[in-house]
Each structure stands twice: as C-alpha cells, then as structure tokens.
Short mmCIF file of C-alpha atoms in Angstrom, two decimals:
data_model
loop_
_atom_site.label_atom_id
_atom_site.label_comp_id
_atom_site.label_asym_id
_atom_site.label_seq_id
_atom_site.Cartn_x
_atom_site.Cartn_y
_atom_site.Cartn_z
CA UNK A 1002 -17.94 -89.63 187.25
CA UNK A 1003 -15.51 -89.02 184.26
CA UNK A 1004 -11.64 -88.59 184.76
CA UNK A 1005 -11.13 -84.27 185.66
CA UNK A 1006 -13.21 -84.62 187.89
CA UNK A 1007 -11.71 -87.34 189.47
CA UNK A 1008 -8.93 -85.62 189.83
CA UNK A 1009 -10.36 -82.21 190.42
CA UNK A 1010 -8.50 -82.65 194.24
CA UNK A 1011 -5.44 -83.43 192.32
CA UNK A 1012 -3.20 -80.39 191.19
CA UNK A 1013 -0.21 -82.64 169.15
CA UNK A 1014 0.94 -81.55 166.42
CA UNK A 1015 1.00 -85.02 164.49
CA UNK A 1016 2.10 -85.47 160.75
CA UNK A 1017 0.50 -88.92 159.32
CA UNK A 1018 3.30 -90.68 156.45
CA UNK A 1019 3.06 -91.90 153.93
CA UNK A 1020 3.34 -95.18 154.68
CA UNK A 1021 3.61 -98.69 152.64
CA UNK A 1022 3.17 -102.41 152.73
CA UNK A 1023 3.74 -103.80 156.26
CA UNK A 1024 3.81 -100.05 158.14
CA UNK A 1025 6.67 -99.14 156.85
CA UNK A 1026 7.61 -95.99 155.40
CA UNK A 1027 8.52 -96.25 152.11
CA UNK A 1028 12.16 -95.48 151.43
CA UNK A 1029 14.64 -92.19 154.19
CA UNK A 1030 13.65 -90.01 151.81
CA UNK A 1031 9.72 -90.56 152.02
CA UNK A 1032 10.30 -89.82 156.28
CA UNK A 1033 12.87 -87.10 155.23
CA UNK A 1034 9.46 -85.04 154.33
CA UNK A 1035 7.97 -86.14 157.48
CA UNK A 1036 8.15 -83.45 159.92
CA UNK A 1037 9.47 -85.90 163.67
CA UNK A 1038 7.08 -86.45 165.89
CA UNK A 1039 8.52 -86.82 169.21
CA UNK A 1040 6.43 -88.97 171.94
CA UNK A 1041 8.02 -88.42 176.08
CA UNK A 1042 7.87 -91.27 177.50
CA UNK A 1043 7.43 -91.44 181.71
CA UNK A 1044 8.42 -93.96 183.84
CA UNK A 1045 8.72 -93.11 187.50
CA UNK A 1046 11.38 -95.93 188.39
CA UNK A 1047 15.04 -96.27 187.28
CA UNK A 1048 17.79 -97.93 184.45
CA UNK A 1049 18.20 -100.99 186.69
CA UNK A 1050 13.65 -102.29 186.77
CA UNK A 1051 11.68 -103.55 184.27
CA UNK A 1052 9.96 -100.52 183.24
CA UNK A 1053 12.73 -99.77 181.85
CA UNK A 1054 13.57 -102.92 179.85
CA UNK A 1055 10.52 -102.73 177.91
CA UNK A 1056 10.85 -98.76 177.41
CA UNK A 1057 14.20 -98.88 175.54
CA UNK A 1058 13.05 -101.45 173.49
CA UNK A 1059 9.68 -99.40 172.15
CA UNK A 1060 12.44 -96.83 171.62
CA UNK A 1061 14.95 -98.82 169.63
CA UNK A 1062 11.62 -100.26 167.86
CA UNK A 1063 9.45 -97.09 167.14
CA UNK A 1064 12.35 -95.29 165.58
CA UNK A 1065 13.52 -98.18 162.97
CA UNK A 1066 9.73 -98.79 162.33
CA UNK A 1067 9.51 -95.16 161.67
CA UNK A 1068 11.67 -94.72 159.60
CA UNK A 1069 12.74 -92.76 161.91
CA UNK A 1070 9.27 -90.29 161.20
CA UNK A 1071 9.11 -91.36 165.37
CA UNK A 1072 11.39 -90.06 168.26
CA UNK A 1073 10.79 -91.61 171.40
CA UNK A 1074 12.10 -89.38 174.38
CA UNK A 1075 12.77 -91.44 178.00
CA UNK A 1076 12.41 -88.94 180.79
CA UNK A 1077 12.77 -91.80 183.72
CA UNK A 1078 12.42 -91.25 187.41
CA UNK A 1079 10.96 -88.35 188.98
CA UNK A 1080 11.28 -85.75 185.64
CA UNK A 1081 7.61 -85.34 183.72
CA UNK A 1082 5.58 -85.86 187.85
CA UNK A 1083 6.34 -87.74 190.23
CA UNK A 1084 2.83 -89.97 191.63
CA UNK A 1085 0.20 -92.23 189.78
CA UNK A 1086 -2.23 -89.48 190.41
CA UNK A 1087 -0.16 -86.37 189.12
CA UNK A 1088 0.90 -88.81 185.80
CA UNK A 1089 -2.26 -89.29 184.81
CA UNK A 1090 -3.77 -86.32 185.15
CA UNK A 1091 -0.22 -85.20 182.00
CA UNK A 1092 -1.40 -88.05 179.93
CA UNK A 1093 -4.82 -86.49 179.96
CA UNK A 1094 -3.76 -83.38 179.48
CA UNK A 1095 -1.11 -84.46 176.67
CA UNK A 1096 1.81 -83.07 178.42
CA UNK A 1097 3.04 -86.43 179.01
CA UNK A 1098 2.22 -88.74 176.06
CA UNK A 1099 3.39 -92.13 177.48
CA UNK A 1100 3.00 -93.74 181.50
CA UNK A 1101 3.26 -96.96 183.32
CA UNK A 1102 1.82 -97.23 186.58
CA UNK A 1103 1.01 -100.29 189.04
CA UNK A 1104 -2.34 -101.33 189.58
CA UNK A 1105 -1.97 -99.89 193.20
CA UNK A 1106 -0.68 -96.30 191.23
CA UNK A 1107 -3.73 -95.84 189.36
CA UNK A 1108 -7.01 -97.11 191.64
CA UNK A 1109 -7.39 -94.11 192.68
CA UNK A 1110 -9.18 -93.03 189.96
CA UNK A 1111 -9.34 -96.55 188.16
CA UNK A 1112 -10.58 -98.34 191.14
CA UNK A 1113 -11.28 -101.36 189.31
CA UNK A 1114 -7.85 -101.89 187.96
CA UNK A 1115 -7.55 -104.04 191.68
CA UNK A 1116 -8.26 -106.84 189.91
CA UNK A 1117 -5.06 -107.36 188.61
CA UNK A 1118 -4.58 -107.50 192.63
CA UNK A 1119 -7.15 -109.83 193.38
CA UNK A 1120 -4.96 -113.08 194.99
CA UNK A 1121 -5.26 -116.55 192.73
CA UNK A 1122 -6.60 -115.98 189.91
CA UNK A 1123 -3.47 -116.24 187.75
CA UNK A 1124 -2.46 -120.01 187.78
CA UNK A 1125 1.95 -119.12 186.26
CA UNK A 1126 3.06 -117.11 183.82
CA UNK A 1127 2.49 -118.78 180.78
CA UNK A 1128 -1.67 -117.83 181.71
CA UNK A 1129 -1.37 -114.60 183.63
CA UNK A 1130 0.85 -114.26 179.51
CA UNK A 1131 -2.15 -115.25 177.70
CA UNK A 1132 -4.80 -112.79 179.97
CA UNK A 1133 -2.78 -109.64 178.93
CA UNK A 1134 -2.95 -110.58 175.39
CA UNK A 1135 -6.37 -110.82 174.69
CA UNK A 1136 -9.59 -109.73 175.41
CA UNK A 1137 -9.68 -109.29 179.09
CA UNK A 1138 -7.84 -105.47 178.36
CA UNK A 1139 -9.32 -104.64 175.57
CA UNK A 1140 -12.37 -104.52 178.34
CA UNK A 1141 -10.04 -102.87 180.61
CA UNK A 1142 -9.31 -100.29 177.39
CA UNK A 1143 -12.68 -99.22 177.32
CA UNK A 1144 -13.44 -99.01 180.57
CA UNK A 1145 -10.82 -96.45 180.52
CA UNK A 1146 -11.35 -94.91 177.69
CA UNK A 1147 -15.35 -93.84 179.05
CA UNK A 1148 -14.20 -92.87 182.25
CA UNK A 1149 -12.13 -89.95 181.72
CA UNK A 1150 -13.66 -88.75 178.96
CA UNK A 1151 -11.56 -90.50 176.00
CA UNK A 1152 -8.61 -89.36 176.68
CA UNK A 1153 -6.53 -92.30 178.51
CA UNK A 1154 -6.06 -94.83 175.82
CA UNK A 1155 -4.35 -98.37 177.28
CA UNK A 1156 -1.69 -99.83 175.27
CA UNK A 1157 -0.85 -103.27 177.02
CA UNK A 1158 -0.73 -104.59 180.13
CA UNK A 1159 3.17 -105.89 181.06
CA UNK A 1160 5.25 -107.23 184.34
CA UNK A 1161 7.07 -105.14 186.47
CA UNK A 1162 8.18 -107.85 189.00
CA UNK A 1163 7.48 -111.31 188.46
CA UNK A 1164 4.73 -112.40 191.07
CA UNK A 1165 4.24 -110.19 194.47
CA UNK A 1166 5.15 -113.34 197.50
CA UNK A 1167 4.78 -112.62 201.13
CA UNK A 1168 7.89 -112.10 202.88
CA UNK A 1169 8.47 -110.45 206.43
CA UNK A 1170 11.20 -109.90 209.24
CA UNK A 1171 9.68 -112.24 211.68
CA UNK A 1172 9.27 -115.65 210.80
CA UNK A 1173 8.56 -118.72 208.18
CA UNK A 1174 4.97 -117.99 206.73
CA UNK A 1175 3.57 -121.70 206.00
CA UNK A 1176 0.01 -121.68 206.35
CA UNK A 1177 -2.78 -117.92 206.74
CA UNK A 1178 -2.62 -118.94 210.83
CA UNK A 1179 1.57 -117.86 210.26
CA UNK A 1180 -0.18 -114.29 209.59
CA UNK A 1181 -1.50 -113.85 212.42
CA UNK A 1182 -0.37 -110.06 213.73
CA UNK A 1183 1.97 -109.78 211.47
CA UNK A 1184 2.05 -105.67 210.17
CA UNK A 1185 1.89 -105.94 206.78
CA UNK A 1186 3.41 -102.78 204.51
CA UNK A 1187 0.68 -102.99 202.03
CA UNK A 1188 -0.32 -99.05 199.51
CA UNK A 1189 -2.65 -97.03 199.93
CA UNK A 1190 -5.80 -99.03 197.95
CA UNK A 1191 -8.57 -100.78 199.37
CA UNK A 1192 -8.03 -104.41 198.19
CA UNK A 1193 -4.33 -104.94 198.77
CA UNK A 1194 -5.80 -103.99 203.08
CA UNK A 1195 -9.19 -106.47 202.61
CA UNK A 1196 -6.26 -108.40 201.21
CA UNK A 1197 -4.31 -108.52 204.26
CA UNK A 1198 -6.85 -108.63 206.74
CA UNK A 1199 -8.43 -111.52 205.54
CA UNK A 1200 -5.27 -113.91 205.71
CA UNK A 1201 -5.33 -112.16 209.51
CA UNK A 1202 -2.80 -109.81 209.08
CA UNK A 1203 -2.73 -106.07 209.99
CA UNK A 1204 -2.59 -104.27 206.99
CA UNK A 1205 -0.05 -100.61 207.55
CA UNK A 1206 0.39 -98.11 204.23
CA UNK A 1207 3.39 -97.33 204.13
CA UNK A 1208 4.78 -95.33 200.71
CA UNK A 1209 7.69 -96.84 199.37
CA UNK A 1210 11.10 -94.55 199.88
CA UNK A 1211 9.93 -95.03 203.99
CA UNK A 1212 10.08 -98.26 203.50
CA UNK A 1213 13.59 -100.15 204.52
CA UNK A 1214 13.49 -98.17 207.44
CA UNK A 1215 10.27 -99.07 208.69
CA UNK A 1216 11.23 -102.08 208.42
CA UNK A 1217 13.97 -101.86 210.63
CA UNK A 1218 12.63 -99.26 212.93
CA UNK A 1219 9.28 -102.43 213.34
CA UNK A 1220 6.54 -99.73 211.82
CA UNK A 1221 6.05 -102.17 210.07
CA UNK A 1222 6.78 -106.30 210.40
CA UNK A 1223 6.34 -107.88 205.80
CA UNK A 1224 5.14 -106.36 203.59
CA UNK A 1225 3.77 -108.24 199.60
CA UNK A 1226 7.20 -108.10 197.09
CA UNK A 1227 8.14 -109.27 194.14
CA UNK A 1228 11.82 -110.84 195.02
CA UNK A 1229 13.49 -108.61 191.82
CA UNK A 1230 12.29 -105.89 194.06
CA UNK A 1231 13.27 -106.81 197.39
CA UNK A 1232 16.69 -107.08 196.47
CA UNK A 1233 16.76 -103.66 194.51
CA UNK A 1234 16.10 -102.23 197.40
CA UNK A 1235 18.61 -104.69 200.07
CA UNK A 1236 15.34 -104.78 202.45
CA UNK A 1237 16.97 -108.28 204.32
CA UNK A 1238 19.59 -105.41 205.19
CA UNK A 1239 16.46 -104.18 206.77
CA UNK A 1240 15.66 -107.31 208.65
CA UNK A 1241 13.31 -109.06 205.89
CA UNK A 1242 14.63 -112.43 205.14
CA UNK A 1243 11.96 -114.93 205.58
CA UNK A 1244 9.91 -115.07 201.55
CA UNK A 1245 7.35 -117.13 201.53
CA UNK A 1246 6.80 -118.06 197.61
CA UNK A 1247 2.24 -117.83 197.45
CA UNK A 1248 2.77 -116.10 194.32
CA UNK A 1249 -0.43 -114.51 195.07
CA UNK A 1250 -0.87 -111.94 192.54
CA UNK A 1251 1.08 -111.35 188.95
CA UNK A 1252 2.76 -107.80 189.21
CA UNK A 1253 1.07 -106.36 186.42
CA UNK A 1254 1.72 -103.06 184.86
CA UNK A 1255 0.06 -100.80 182.76
CA UNK A 1256 1.08 -98.40 179.96
CA UNK A 1257 -1.26 -95.53 179.03
CA UNK A 1258 -1.40 -93.46 176.52
CA UNK A 1259 -2.98 -89.84 175.58
CA UNK A 1260 -5.49 -91.23 172.66
CA UNK A 1261 -6.25 -88.15 170.84
CA UNK A 1262 -2.22 -88.36 170.49
CA UNK A 1263 -2.33 -91.72 169.88
CA UNK A 1264 -5.69 -91.67 167.54
CA UNK A 1265 -4.10 -88.02 165.33
CA UNK A 1266 -1.68 -90.49 163.63
CA UNK A 1267 -2.22 -92.20 160.41
CA UNK A 1268 -3.56 -96.29 160.59
CA UNK A 1269 0.32 -97.21 160.27
CA UNK A 1270 1.71 -95.13 162.27
CA UNK A 1271 -0.73 -96.35 164.52
CA UNK A 1272 0.55 -100.15 163.27
CA UNK A 1273 4.21 -98.87 164.83
CA UNK A 1274 2.97 -98.17 168.01
CA UNK A 1275 0.81 -100.78 168.78
CA UNK A 1276 3.55 -103.65 167.42
CA UNK A 1277 6.06 -101.48 170.22
CA UNK A 1278 3.50 -101.84 173.00
CA UNK A 1279 3.43 -105.80 172.03
CA UNK A 1280 7.53 -105.97 171.59
CA UNK A 1281 7.29 -103.63 175.30
CA UNK A 1282 5.36 -106.35 176.87
CA UNK A 1283 7.38 -109.13 175.67
CA UNK A 1284 10.67 -108.34 177.37
CA UNK A 1285 8.73 -107.25 180.57
CA UNK A 1286 7.12 -110.34 180.16
CA UNK A 1287 11.28 -111.80 179.61
CA UNK A 1288 13.25 -109.10 181.91
CA UNK A 1289 11.41 -110.67 185.39
CA UNK A 1290 12.20 -113.96 184.82
CA UNK A 1291 15.74 -113.51 184.68
CA UNK A 1292 16.19 -111.07 187.39
CA UNK A 1293 14.83 -113.25 190.12
CA UNK A 1294 16.80 -115.92 189.11
CA UNK A 1295 19.97 -114.16 190.96
CA UNK A 1296 17.85 -111.86 193.40
CA UNK A 1297 16.61 -116.21 194.90
CA UNK A 1298 20.14 -117.43 194.50
CA UNK A 1299 21.71 -113.57 196.38
CA UNK A 1300 18.89 -114.17 198.87
CA UNK A 1301 19.40 -117.85 199.61
CA UNK A 1302 23.26 -116.42 199.56
CA UNK A 1303 22.57 -113.81 202.36
CA UNK A 1304 21.22 -116.03 204.74
CA UNK A 1305 17.16 -115.74 203.27
CA UNK A 1306 14.43 -118.70 204.17
CA UNK A 1307 12.85 -118.94 201.59
CA UNK A 1308 9.22 -121.06 201.52
CA UNK A 1309 7.41 -122.79 198.73
CA UNK A 1310 3.99 -124.12 200.29
CA UNK A 1311 3.16 -127.03 199.25
CA UNK A 1312 -0.83 -127.52 197.57
CA UNK A 1313 -2.50 -128.26 200.28
CA UNK A 1314 -1.11 -124.76 201.89
CA UNK A 1315 -1.96 -122.81 199.01
CA UNK A 1316 -5.30 -124.29 199.00
CA UNK A 1317 -5.48 -122.53 202.69
CA UNK A 1318 -4.46 -119.31 202.09
CA UNK A 1319 -6.68 -119.26 198.55
CA UNK A 1320 -9.73 -120.10 200.97
CA UNK A 1321 -9.28 -117.52 203.69
CA UNK A 1322 -8.81 -114.66 200.85
CA UNK A 1323 -11.95 -115.58 199.24
CA UNK A 1324 -13.69 -113.04 201.00
CA UNK A 1325 -11.82 -110.06 198.62
CA UNK A 1326 -13.53 -111.69 196.20
CA UNK A 1327 -16.59 -110.97 197.41
CA UNK A 1328 -15.82 -107.33 198.32
CA UNK A 1329 -14.19 -106.18 195.00
CA UNK A 1330 -17.46 -107.05 193.51
CA UNK A 1331 -19.53 -105.30 196.11
CA UNK A 1332 -17.35 -102.28 196.66
CA UNK A 1333 -15.64 -101.47 193.00
CA UNK A 1334 -17.53 -99.70 191.13
CA UNK A 1335 -17.46 -101.62 187.22
CA UNK A 1336 -15.82 -104.58 190.38
CA UNK A 1337 -18.50 -107.28 189.29
CA UNK A 1338 -17.99 -106.78 185.52
CA UNK A 1339 -14.55 -106.64 185.16
CA UNK A 1340 -13.86 -109.30 187.72
CA UNK A 1341 -15.91 -111.74 185.44
CA UNK A 1342 -13.66 -110.89 183.15
CA UNK A 1343 -10.54 -112.08 184.56
CA UNK A 1344 -12.23 -115.41 185.68
CA UNK A 1345 -13.40 -115.88 182.18
CA UNK A 1346 -9.53 -114.57 180.90
CA UNK A 1347 -8.19 -116.81 183.14
CA UNK A 1348 -9.91 -119.85 181.88
CA UNK A 1349 -10.45 -119.46 178.39
CA UNK A 1350 -5.99 -119.15 179.19
CA UNK A 1351 -5.76 -122.73 181.50
CA UNK A 1352 -7.78 -124.71 178.69
CA UNK A 1353 -6.00 -123.36 175.83
CA UNK A 1354 -2.14 -123.74 177.41
CA UNK A 1355 -3.26 -127.40 179.54
CA UNK A 1356 -5.18 -128.77 175.96
CA UNK A 1357 -1.60 -127.69 173.93
CA UNK A 1358 0.67 -129.04 176.74
CA UNK A 1359 -1.14 -132.70 176.55
CA UNK A 1360 -0.91 -132.79 173.42
CA UNK A 1361 2.29 -131.37 173.46
CA UNK A 1362 3.69 -134.14 175.61
CA UNK A 1363 2.27 -137.14 173.51
#
C-alpha cells in the first residue's frame, strides 16, 4: 500500500550548481550566479535536544560546503507540523524538505521501523553506531521509497536520547518479576506494548505532554525512556525515582528528506547534503553521551535510585522478551526481512569491532 493511501485518514524548485573538486563550488563568484536553494528542516523538539544539535551541525556544514548555494532554515517545535503522520505527509508532498521522527512517530506509516525498538539486539553504542552507518539503513531506505511511491527518502539514522531504560515510581526493578503489575507508559505503536506485556507489566499509551501529570496521579507508574528525557521533563519531581539500566533499545532518530527535492540537485550538491547528514549523525551520536553524564548525576543527587542488572539478570530480561521477536516477524509487514537485516548487521558489527579490539588490546 502506497503512502497516499496509508495517510488518507490523516489529514522545487532546485537549480544545479557548477562544482569542481571535492563537491565545493569553485569560488564565491560562481556561487553568486546560482539561485540560492532553501531547505526547510523541522524537528518537533526544542533547542536543548539532540535533534537540534544535529540540525545546527547540518545547517553549518551544508551552507559552508555549498559556498552559500544552499540555505537551511530551521523550524524547531511544531511550526510546520505537529505529529508524525502529518509531518511525513509534508515530506511526501514537498511542503517540508527535512524531518526527524522516532520509530514510534513513523510506525503508523512504516510499521517495520519498529525494528529499532526490538529489545537487546544492539549491544552497545559502538555496535549501534556501526550498524546505523551501513547497509541496514539502505535496506530501510529502499523499503520506505517503495512504500511512499518514491517520495520519502530516509537520509540517515542518528540518536535522540541515548538508550531506553525502564524507570518507575514504585520500586527497583532487578528482574522481569519486579515489573509484574506495573502500569508502564508506552507510545501507541504496537511493539512497545507487546514488549511491556511480555515482561509482565501493563502497557498504557499516554501522550508525551501528559506524562508528568500521569506519574503524579498514578495513571501510569513507569516508562521506557532515556535519562536525558527523564531529567529534561523533570519526571523525578512527579515521583519517578527508580531507573534500571537495562539498555533495552537504542533511541534511533530517523531523518527524512523529500526524494524529488533531493534528486533534483546535481550530483555534487547531493554529495554535500549526504555529507551534511553524516555530520548530523555524528553530532547526535555524541550529544547524548555528554548530556547523560550530568543527567545521571542530577538524578542521583535528587535521591534517584540507579540499578545496573548483572549479566545473569539481563539474560533474564532477554529471555522474557523473546516472544516479541516472533510477534514482530509474524505481524509486521516486511517484518521478517527487516528483522533479519538488523540481526545480520549487528552480528557483522560485533565481529568487526570485537576483532579490532582484540588486536588493539595486545
């Protein structure tokens, strides 16, 4: 089913520039003869977010590397669109050039992106970053282009908040048995709800803006979030005092561009944009690592309880979550193909990085 029909329930000019070596316009005078291209980029976040950090790096790189031929206008918040389906429609029809979503924000259109929420498949930052710079992302891109009728192009996948961990207002969680009966906030997407159920808790979809009050009133008792989001939203003030560092999912950020807009540029300008997204990706990989240090310190200083599962306890979480993989492959369109692509990419990344580490430690 193509994107237009998928979105039916929801409500370019580009001029090629003459380039010489390395994708840079030869001189300022040459640039002055090119009509400036303006890209409209939006992120439904704020200026304290990793998404904004990435866009600032992207804007700086692209505007400089194109020698002024491309300008990038940033729209942070909900100025251009407010929800995933609406924003992706904007990318599809060309009213928005660049947009970023979480997997949950795109799952209604591209359900297989929930593969990024499958638990315990990516071991650590190095593995996740290696996977997200390789062919796995190209597999996702090809599927999205096919499903959108060639209108939505996945440019890269970065990070938006580190790793998802289980946090709650009631007690330390050391094993899946400790989650029994807890009301855990999830997004509306199916996979996070299936995971919470597999671990013995009760999934409760709650809009993000309502989560603080929901913790206060007991509508929900836990969530699946990164520490920077927890502290940025001041959830400990609402009673969220227990965090288990199980790192069950890497918080992937999917960056899209209108494909017709991208392909209308000449090859050199396309290379500038691709390199700009690579710089953006690196910025979003790094930003959560730095910000999480202060966030964890602030959480503990405020009386928060951090628990790191032992290898044996983490294995218990992985075993309890195993039915989610079968559910994904059986119920998600293209689920088996996309799942296998991620598993294979993770195995290749582990072999590469562990092999290199073995040589580097001798």
